[in-house]
Coordinates of C-alpha atoms in Angstrom, one line a residue:
M10 CA 66.8 -49.0 -90.1
Y11 CA 68.3 -45.6 -90.2
E12 CA 70.9 -46.4 -87.7
S13 CA 73.7 -46.8 -89.9
Y14 CA 72.9 -43.8 -92.0
Y15 CA 73.5 -41.5 -88.9
G16 CA 76.0 -43.7 -87.4
F17 CA 73.8 -44.8 -84.4
T18 CA 74.5 -48.0 -82.4
E19 CA 71.1 -48.2 -81.7
R20 CA 67.5 -46.5 -82.1
P21 CA 67.8 -43.7 -79.8
F22 CA 64.1 -43.0 -79.4
Q23 CA 62.7 -46.3 -78.6
L24 CA 59.6 -46.4 -76.3
S25 CA 60.7 -48.9 -74.2
P26 CA 62.1 -47.2 -70.8
D27 CA 65.9 -47.5 -70.7
P28 CA 67.8 -46.4 -68.0
R29 CA 70.9 -45.8 -70.1
F30 CA 69.0 -42.9 -71.8
F31 CA 67.5 -41.5 -68.9
F32 CA 67.5 -37.8 -68.8
A33 CA 66.9 -35.8 -65.5
T34 CA 65.0 -32.3 -66.0
S35 CA 64.9 -30.6 -62.6
H36 CA 61.1 -32.1 -62.1
H37 CA 62.6 -35.6 -62.8
Q38 CA 65.7 -35.1 -60.7
R39 CA 63.6 -33.9 -57.8
A40 CA 61.2 -37.2 -58.0
L41 CA 64.7 -39.2 -58.1
S42 CA 65.7 -37.5 -55.1
Y43 CA 62.7 -38.1 -53.6
L44 CA 62.7 -41.8 -54.1
Q45 CA 66.4 -42.0 -53.2
Y46 CA 65.5 -40.3 -50.0
G47 CA 62.6 -42.8 -49.2
L48 CA 65.1 -45.4 -49.8
D49 CA 67.7 -43.9 -47.4
Q50 CA 64.7 -43.6 -44.9
G51 CA 63.8 -47.2 -45.0
E52 CA 59.9 -46.7 -44.4
G53 CA 56.9 -44.8 -45.4
F54 CA 55.4 -44.2 -49.1
I55 CA 56.5 -42.3 -51.8
V56 CA 54.1 -41.1 -54.6
I57 CA 55.2 -39.9 -58.1
T58 CA 52.4 -38.9 -60.2
G59 CA 52.7 -37.3 -63.6
P60 CA 50.5 -37.1 -67.1
I61 CA 50.9 -39.9 -69.7
G62 CA 54.5 -40.3 -70.9
T63 CA 56.3 -37.9 -68.9
G64 CA 58.7 -40.4 -67.8
K65 CA 57.3 -42.0 -64.6
T66 CA 58.3 -45.7 -65.4
T67 CA 61.8 -44.6 -66.6
I68 CA 62.5 -43.1 -63.3
A69 CA 61.4 -46.4 -62.0
R70 CA 63.7 -48.4 -63.9
N71 CA 66.4 -45.8 -63.4
L72 CA 66.2 -46.5 -59.6
L73 CA 66.3 -50.2 -59.9
A74 CA 69.2 -50.2 -62.4
N75 CA 71.3 -47.6 -59.9
L76 CA 70.3 -49.2 -56.5
G77 CA 74.2 -50.4 -55.8
D78 CA 72.5 -52.1 -52.3
E79 CA 72.4 -55.6 -52.3
N80 CA 70.7 -55.5 -49.1
I81 CA 67.7 -54.1 -51.2
V82 CA 65.5 -56.9 -52.5
A83 CA 63.2 -55.0 -55.3
A84 CA 60.1 -56.0 -57.3
Q85 CA 58.0 -54.0 -59.7
L86 CA 54.1 -54.5 -60.2
V87 CA 53.0 -53.2 -63.5
T88 CA 49.6 -54.7 -63.9
T89 CA 47.7 -52.8 -61.1
K90 CA 44.0 -53.3 -61.9
L91 CA 43.7 -55.7 -59.1
S92 CA 41.7 -56.7 -55.9
P93 CA 43.2 -56.7 -52.5
E94 CA 43.7 -60.6 -52.9
E95 CA 45.2 -60.5 -56.6
L96 CA 47.6 -57.8 -55.2
L97 CA 48.7 -60.1 -52.6
E98 CA 49.0 -63.1 -55.0
L99 CA 51.2 -60.7 -57.4
V100 CA 53.5 -59.6 -54.7
A101 CA 54.1 -63.1 -53.4
S102 CA 54.8 -64.1 -57.1
E103 CA 57.0 -61.1 -57.9
F104 CA 58.8 -61.7 -54.6
K105 CA 58.9 -65.3 -55.6
I106 CA 57.7 -66.4 -52.4
N107 CA 56.1 -69.8 -52.1
V108 CA 52.6 -69.9 -50.8
K109 CA 50.6 -72.9 -50.0
S110 CA 47.2 -71.9 -51.1
N111 CA 45.2 -69.0 -52.5
N112 CA 44.1 -68.3 -48.9
K113 CA 44.4 -64.6 -48.2
A114 CA 45.8 -65.7 -44.7
D115 CA 47.9 -68.1 -45.8
I116 CA 49.6 -65.5 -48.6
L117 CA 49.9 -62.9 -46.0
Q118 CA 51.6 -65.5 -43.5
A119 CA 54.1 -66.6 -46.6
I120 CA 54.9 -62.7 -47.0
E121 CA 55.4 -61.8 -43.8
N122 CA 57.7 -64.8 -43.2
F123 CA 59.5 -64.0 -46.4
L124 CA 60.1 -60.3 -44.9
I125 CA 61.3 -61.6 -41.6
T126 CA 63.7 -64.1 -43.2
L127 CA 65.4 -60.9 -45.2
N128 CA 65.3 -58.8 -41.9
K129 CA 67.4 -61.6 -40.4
Q130 CA 69.9 -61.8 -43.4
G131 CA 70.3 -57.7 -43.2
K132 CA 67.8 -57.3 -46.0
R133 CA 64.5 -55.3 -46.7
A134 CA 61.8 -55.3 -49.4
L135 CA 61.2 -52.8 -52.0
L136 CA 57.8 -52.7 -53.9
L137 CA 57.4 -50.3 -56.9
V138 CA 54.0 -49.9 -58.0
D139 CA 53.5 -48.8 -61.4
E140 CA 50.3 -47.2 -63.3
A141 CA 49.1 -47.0 -59.6
Q142 CA 46.2 -44.9 -60.7
N143 CA 44.5 -48.0 -61.5
L144 CA 44.5 -49.5 -58.1
P145 CA 40.9 -49.7 -56.4
A146 CA 40.9 -47.9 -53.2
E147 CA 40.8 -51.1 -51.2
T148 CA 43.7 -52.3 -53.0
V149 CA 45.6 -49.0 -52.1
E150 CA 44.6 -49.7 -48.4
E151 CA 45.8 -53.3 -48.7
L152 CA 49.1 -51.9 -49.6
R153 CA 49.0 -49.6 -46.4
M154 CA 48.2 -52.8 -44.4
L155 CA 51.7 -54.4 -45.8
S156 CA 53.6 -51.4 -44.5
N157 CA 52.1 -52.7 -41.0
F158 CA 54.7 -55.7 -41.1
Q159 CA 57.4 -54.6 -38.6
L160 CA 60.0 -56.4 -36.6
D161 CA 61.6 -54.6 -33.6
N162 CA 59.8 -51.0 -34.9
K163 CA 61.4 -51.4 -38.3
P164 CA 59.3 -51.6 -41.3
L165 CA 60.0 -54.8 -43.2
I166 CA 58.8 -53.5 -46.7
Q167 CA 58.4 -50.0 -48.4
S168 CA 56.3 -49.2 -51.2
F169 CA 57.0 -46.6 -54.0
L170 CA 53.6 -45.6 -55.9
L171 CA 54.1 -44.1 -59.6
G172 CA 50.8 -43.3 -61.3
Q173 CA 48.8 -40.7 -63.6
E174 CA 47.3 -37.8 -62.1
E175 CA 43.9 -39.8 -61.0
L176 CA 46.1 -41.2 -58.4
K177 CA 46.0 -37.8 -56.7
G178 CA 42.1 -38.0 -56.5
I179 CA 42.3 -41.6 -55.0
I180 CA 44.8 -40.8 -52.3
S181 CA 43.0 -37.4 -51.3
A182 CA 39.8 -39.4 -50.8
P183 CA 38.5 -38.8 -47.3
D184 CA 38.7 -42.2 -46.2
M185 CA 42.4 -42.5 -47.3
E186 CA 43.4 -40.3 -44.4
Q187 CA 45.6 -43.2 -42.7
F188 CA 47.3 -43.7 -46.2
R189 CA 48.2 -40.1 -46.3
Q190 CA 49.7 -40.2 -43.3
R191 CA 52.3 -42.8 -44.2
I192 CA 53.6 -40.8 -47.2
I193 CA 56.9 -39.2 -46.5
A194 CA 57.3 -37.6 -49.9
S195 CA 55.4 -37.1 -53.2
A196 CA 56.5 -35.1 -56.6
H197 CA 54.5 -34.6 -59.6
L198 CA 56.4 -34.8 -62.9
K199 CA 55.5 -32.0 -65.7
P200 CA 56.2 -31.9 -69.8
L201 CA 59.6 -30.6 -70.6
D202 CA 60.2 -27.0 -71.6
V203 CA 61.8 -25.9 -75.0
D204 CA 65.4 -25.9 -73.6
E205 CA 64.8 -29.1 -71.8
V206 CA 63.4 -30.7 -75.0
K207 CA 66.5 -29.5 -77.0
N208 CA 68.9 -31.0 -74.1
Y209 CA 66.5 -34.5 -74.2
I210 CA 66.9 -34.9 -77.6
N211 CA 70.7 -34.2 -77.9
H212 CA 71.3 -36.4 -74.8
R213 CA 69.8 -39.3 -76.5
L214 CA 71.7 -38.7 -79.8
Q215 CA 74.7 -38.5 -77.7
Q216 CA 73.7 -42.2 -76.2
A217 CA 73.3 -43.7 -79.4
N218 CA 76.6 -42.3 -80.6
C219 CA 75.4 -40.0 -83.4
N220 CA 78.0 -39.0 -85.8
K221 CA 76.3 -36.0 -87.4
E222 CA 76.9 -32.6 -86.3
A223 CA 74.0 -30.3 -85.9
L224 CA 71.5 -32.9 -86.8
F225 CA 68.7 -30.4 -85.8
S226 CA 68.6 -26.8 -87.2
D227 CA 68.7 -24.3 -84.2
D228 CA 65.1 -23.4 -84.6
A229 CA 63.7 -27.0 -84.9
F230 CA 63.8 -27.9 -81.3
Q231 CA 61.3 -24.9 -81.0
L232 CA 59.0 -26.7 -83.3
I233 CA 59.3 -30.0 -82.1
F234 CA 58.1 -28.6 -78.7
E235 CA 55.1 -27.3 -80.1
K236 CA 54.3 -30.3 -81.9
T237 CA 54.9 -32.7 -78.9
L238 CA 53.9 -30.2 -75.9
G239 CA 57.2 -31.5 -74.3
V240 CA 55.8 -35.0 -73.2
P241 CA 58.7 -37.4 -73.5
R242 CA 57.1 -40.4 -75.0
K243 CA 55.4 -38.2 -77.9
I244 CA 59.0 -36.7 -78.4
N245 CA 60.3 -40.1 -78.7
I246 CA 57.5 -41.3 -81.3
F247 CA 58.0 -38.1 -83.3
V248 CA 61.7 -37.5 -83.6
D249 CA 62.1 -41.5 -84.4
R250 CA 59.7 -40.7 -87.4
L251 CA 61.6 -37.5 -87.9
L252 CA 64.8 -39.6 -88.3
L253 CA 63.0 -42.2 -90.6
F254 CA 62.0 -39.3 -92.8
G255 CA 65.4 -37.8 -93.1
F256 CA 67.1 -41.5 -93.8
L257 CA 64.9 -41.8 -96.7
E258 CA 64.8 -38.3 -97.8
E259 CA 68.9 -38.6 -97.3
L260 CA 68.8 -35.5 -95.3
N261 CA 71.8 -34.2 -93.3
T262 CA 69.8 -31.7 -91.4
I263 CA 66.2 -32.2 -90.0
S264 CA 64.6 -28.9 -91.0
C265 CA 61.6 -27.0 -89.8
A266 CA 60.1 -28.1 -93.3
A267 CA 60.7 -31.7 -92.6
I268 CA 59.3 -31.1 -89.2
N269 CA 55.8 -29.8 -90.6
E270 CA 55.8 -32.5 -93.5
V271 CA 56.2 -35.2 -90.9
A272 CA 53.8 -33.7 -88.6
E273 CA 51.3 -33.5 -91.3
E274 CA 51.7 -36.9 -92.2
M275 CA 51.3 -38.3 -88.6
S276 CA 47.9 -36.2 -88.1
V277 CA 46.1 -38.6 -90.2
E278 CA 47.8 -41.7 -88.7
L279 CA 47.1 -43.7 -85.5
T280 CA 50.5 -42.6 -84.5
G281 CA 49.8 -39.0 -84.8
S282 CA 47.7 -37.3 -82.4
L283 CA 50.7 -35.3 -81.0
N284 CA 48.7 -32.3 -80.0
G285 CA 45.4 -34.6 -79.3
N286 CA 43.4 -34.3 -76.0
Q287 CA 44.7 -37.5 -74.0
N288 CA 41.2 -38.0 -72.2
E289 CA 39.1 -38.3 -75.4
A290 CA 38.6 -40.8 -77.9
F291 CA 36.2 -39.8 -81.2
D292 CA 33.8 -41.9 -82.7
N293 CA 34.8 -41.7 -86.6
N294 CA 30.7 -41.6 -87.3
T295 CA 29.9 -38.6 -85.5
T296 CA 31.3 -35.1 -84.1
T297 CA 30.4 -36.2 -80.3
P298 CA 33.4 -37.0 -78.5
V299 CA 33.2 -40.3 -76.6
V300 CA 34.6 -39.7 -73.2
V301 CA 36.6 -42.8 -71.7
N302 CA 35.4 -42.9 -68.0
S303 CA 36.8 -46.1 -66.8
S304 CA 40.6 -47.1 -66.2
E305 CA 39.5 -50.2 -67.6
N306 CA 38.7 -48.8 -71.0
V307 CA 41.9 -46.5 -70.9
E308 CA 43.9 -49.8 -70.4
H309 CA 42.3 -51.7 -73.2
I310 CA 42.6 -48.8 -75.3
K311 CA 46.3 -48.4 -74.5
N312 CA 47.0 -52.0 -75.0
V313 CA 45.3 -51.9 -78.5
L314 CA 47.3 -48.7 -79.6
R315 CA 50.7 -50.5 -78.6
E316 CA 49.8 -53.5 -80.5
V317 CA 48.7 -51.4 -83.7
E318 CA 51.9 -49.4 -83.2
E319 CA 54.1 -52.6 -83.2
I320 CA 52.1 -53.8 -86.4
L321 CA 52.5 -50.3 -88.1
E322 CA 56.3 -50.3 -87.2
T323 CA 56.9 -53.8 -88.7
T324 CA 55.0 -52.9 -91.7
I325 CA 56.9 -49.8 -92.3
Q326 CA 60.3 -51.3 -91.6
E327 CA 59.7 -54.0 -94.4
K328 CA 58.3 -51.7 -96.8
V329 CA 61.5 -49.3 -96.3
K330 CA 63.8 -52.3 -96.7
M331 CA 62.1 -53.4 -100.0
T332 CA 62.1 -49.7 -101.2
R333 CA 65.8 -49.2 -100.3
Y334 CA 66.7 -52.5 -102.1
I335 CA 64.7 -51.7 -105.4
D336 CA 66.5 -48.2 -105.4
K337 CA 69.9 -49.6 -104.8
L338 CA 69.1 -52.6 -107.9
L339 CA 67.9 -49.7 -110.1
K340 CA 71.1 -47.7 -109.7
Q341 CA 73.3 -50.8 -110.2
K342 CA 71.3 -52.0 -113.2
S343 CA 71.5 -48.4 -114.7
K344 CA 75.4 -48.1 -113.9
Q345 CA 75.9 -51.5 -115.7
Y346 CA 73.7 -50.4 -118.5
A347 CA 75.9 -47.0 -119.0
E348 CA 78.8 -48.9 -118.6
L349 CA 77.9 -51.3 -121.5
Q350 CA 76.8 -48.5 -123.7
T351 CA 80.2 -46.9 -123.3
K352 CA 81.9 -50.1 -124.4
E353 CA 79.8 -50.3 -127.5
S354 CA 80.2 -46.8 -128.4
E355 CA 84.1 -47.4 -128.0
S356 CA 84.0 -50.5 -130.2

């Protein structure tokens, strides 16, 4: 919608992870280096954790997009609230393995045969498990059992786990000692600092071919940092809204005044909560916080919010298009009326 106004070839702050817009802070670069190290080692688990919206999935997508190794056959799991049996079924599905039945023994046999076939072709399997904090402990243990598939003392499959901070608690449990011994590296992502927020925004603007110089004032980045707490996903939502506001107001520079106005608008919307606690949901009828205790509830809320966000975005786009159309039509009619008045006065 605002793309042509700013000369963008595409929206620079979309929520969907896109490797082309990947920006490596020191923390992200370290995590990516660990993932690459894990690939080079060809064994063990790599674990990447971090708060919601700090870029774990983006790192995974970036890794897959830049593998550059035809001998690595990769699959990514994004639905992870699974029983051990469901995990095996999904692994088989993602690797496109034909299984004779839903019997666990048959599925394991089919997976092992597939991995052995890859090995004979000089290839190996890589499994990326996103949102791994949703995995029950027994399912994490099933992942460990998969890593036992070996041929000539070489592992046939490798797994990378990416998840929120709760994943650390699962892995730290006393009965997870065997799994911990298989972890060869781990990293924890953090929100961006002020300088990283500035570089992150400018990087995305550059990737989208922005033709405006100094689109944000010098002090705007500090304020954006304060409003978003340096969380990349919040930055994407907030800056996308700022650009829409700038387009509607025909601004050449996004000032602190514009940032505060948009933040105030978003504070009462579902797309707001820029500084809200991510671990609590509040009942509108009381002042008592309703604590979300289960990962199932969290996942449900996230899905609902995604749907609401899509609906709101579509509605906003349609209303803005209509507003712009009416505005242009009124200007055109006003111009025609002025020309007609001029002709009548001359005659």
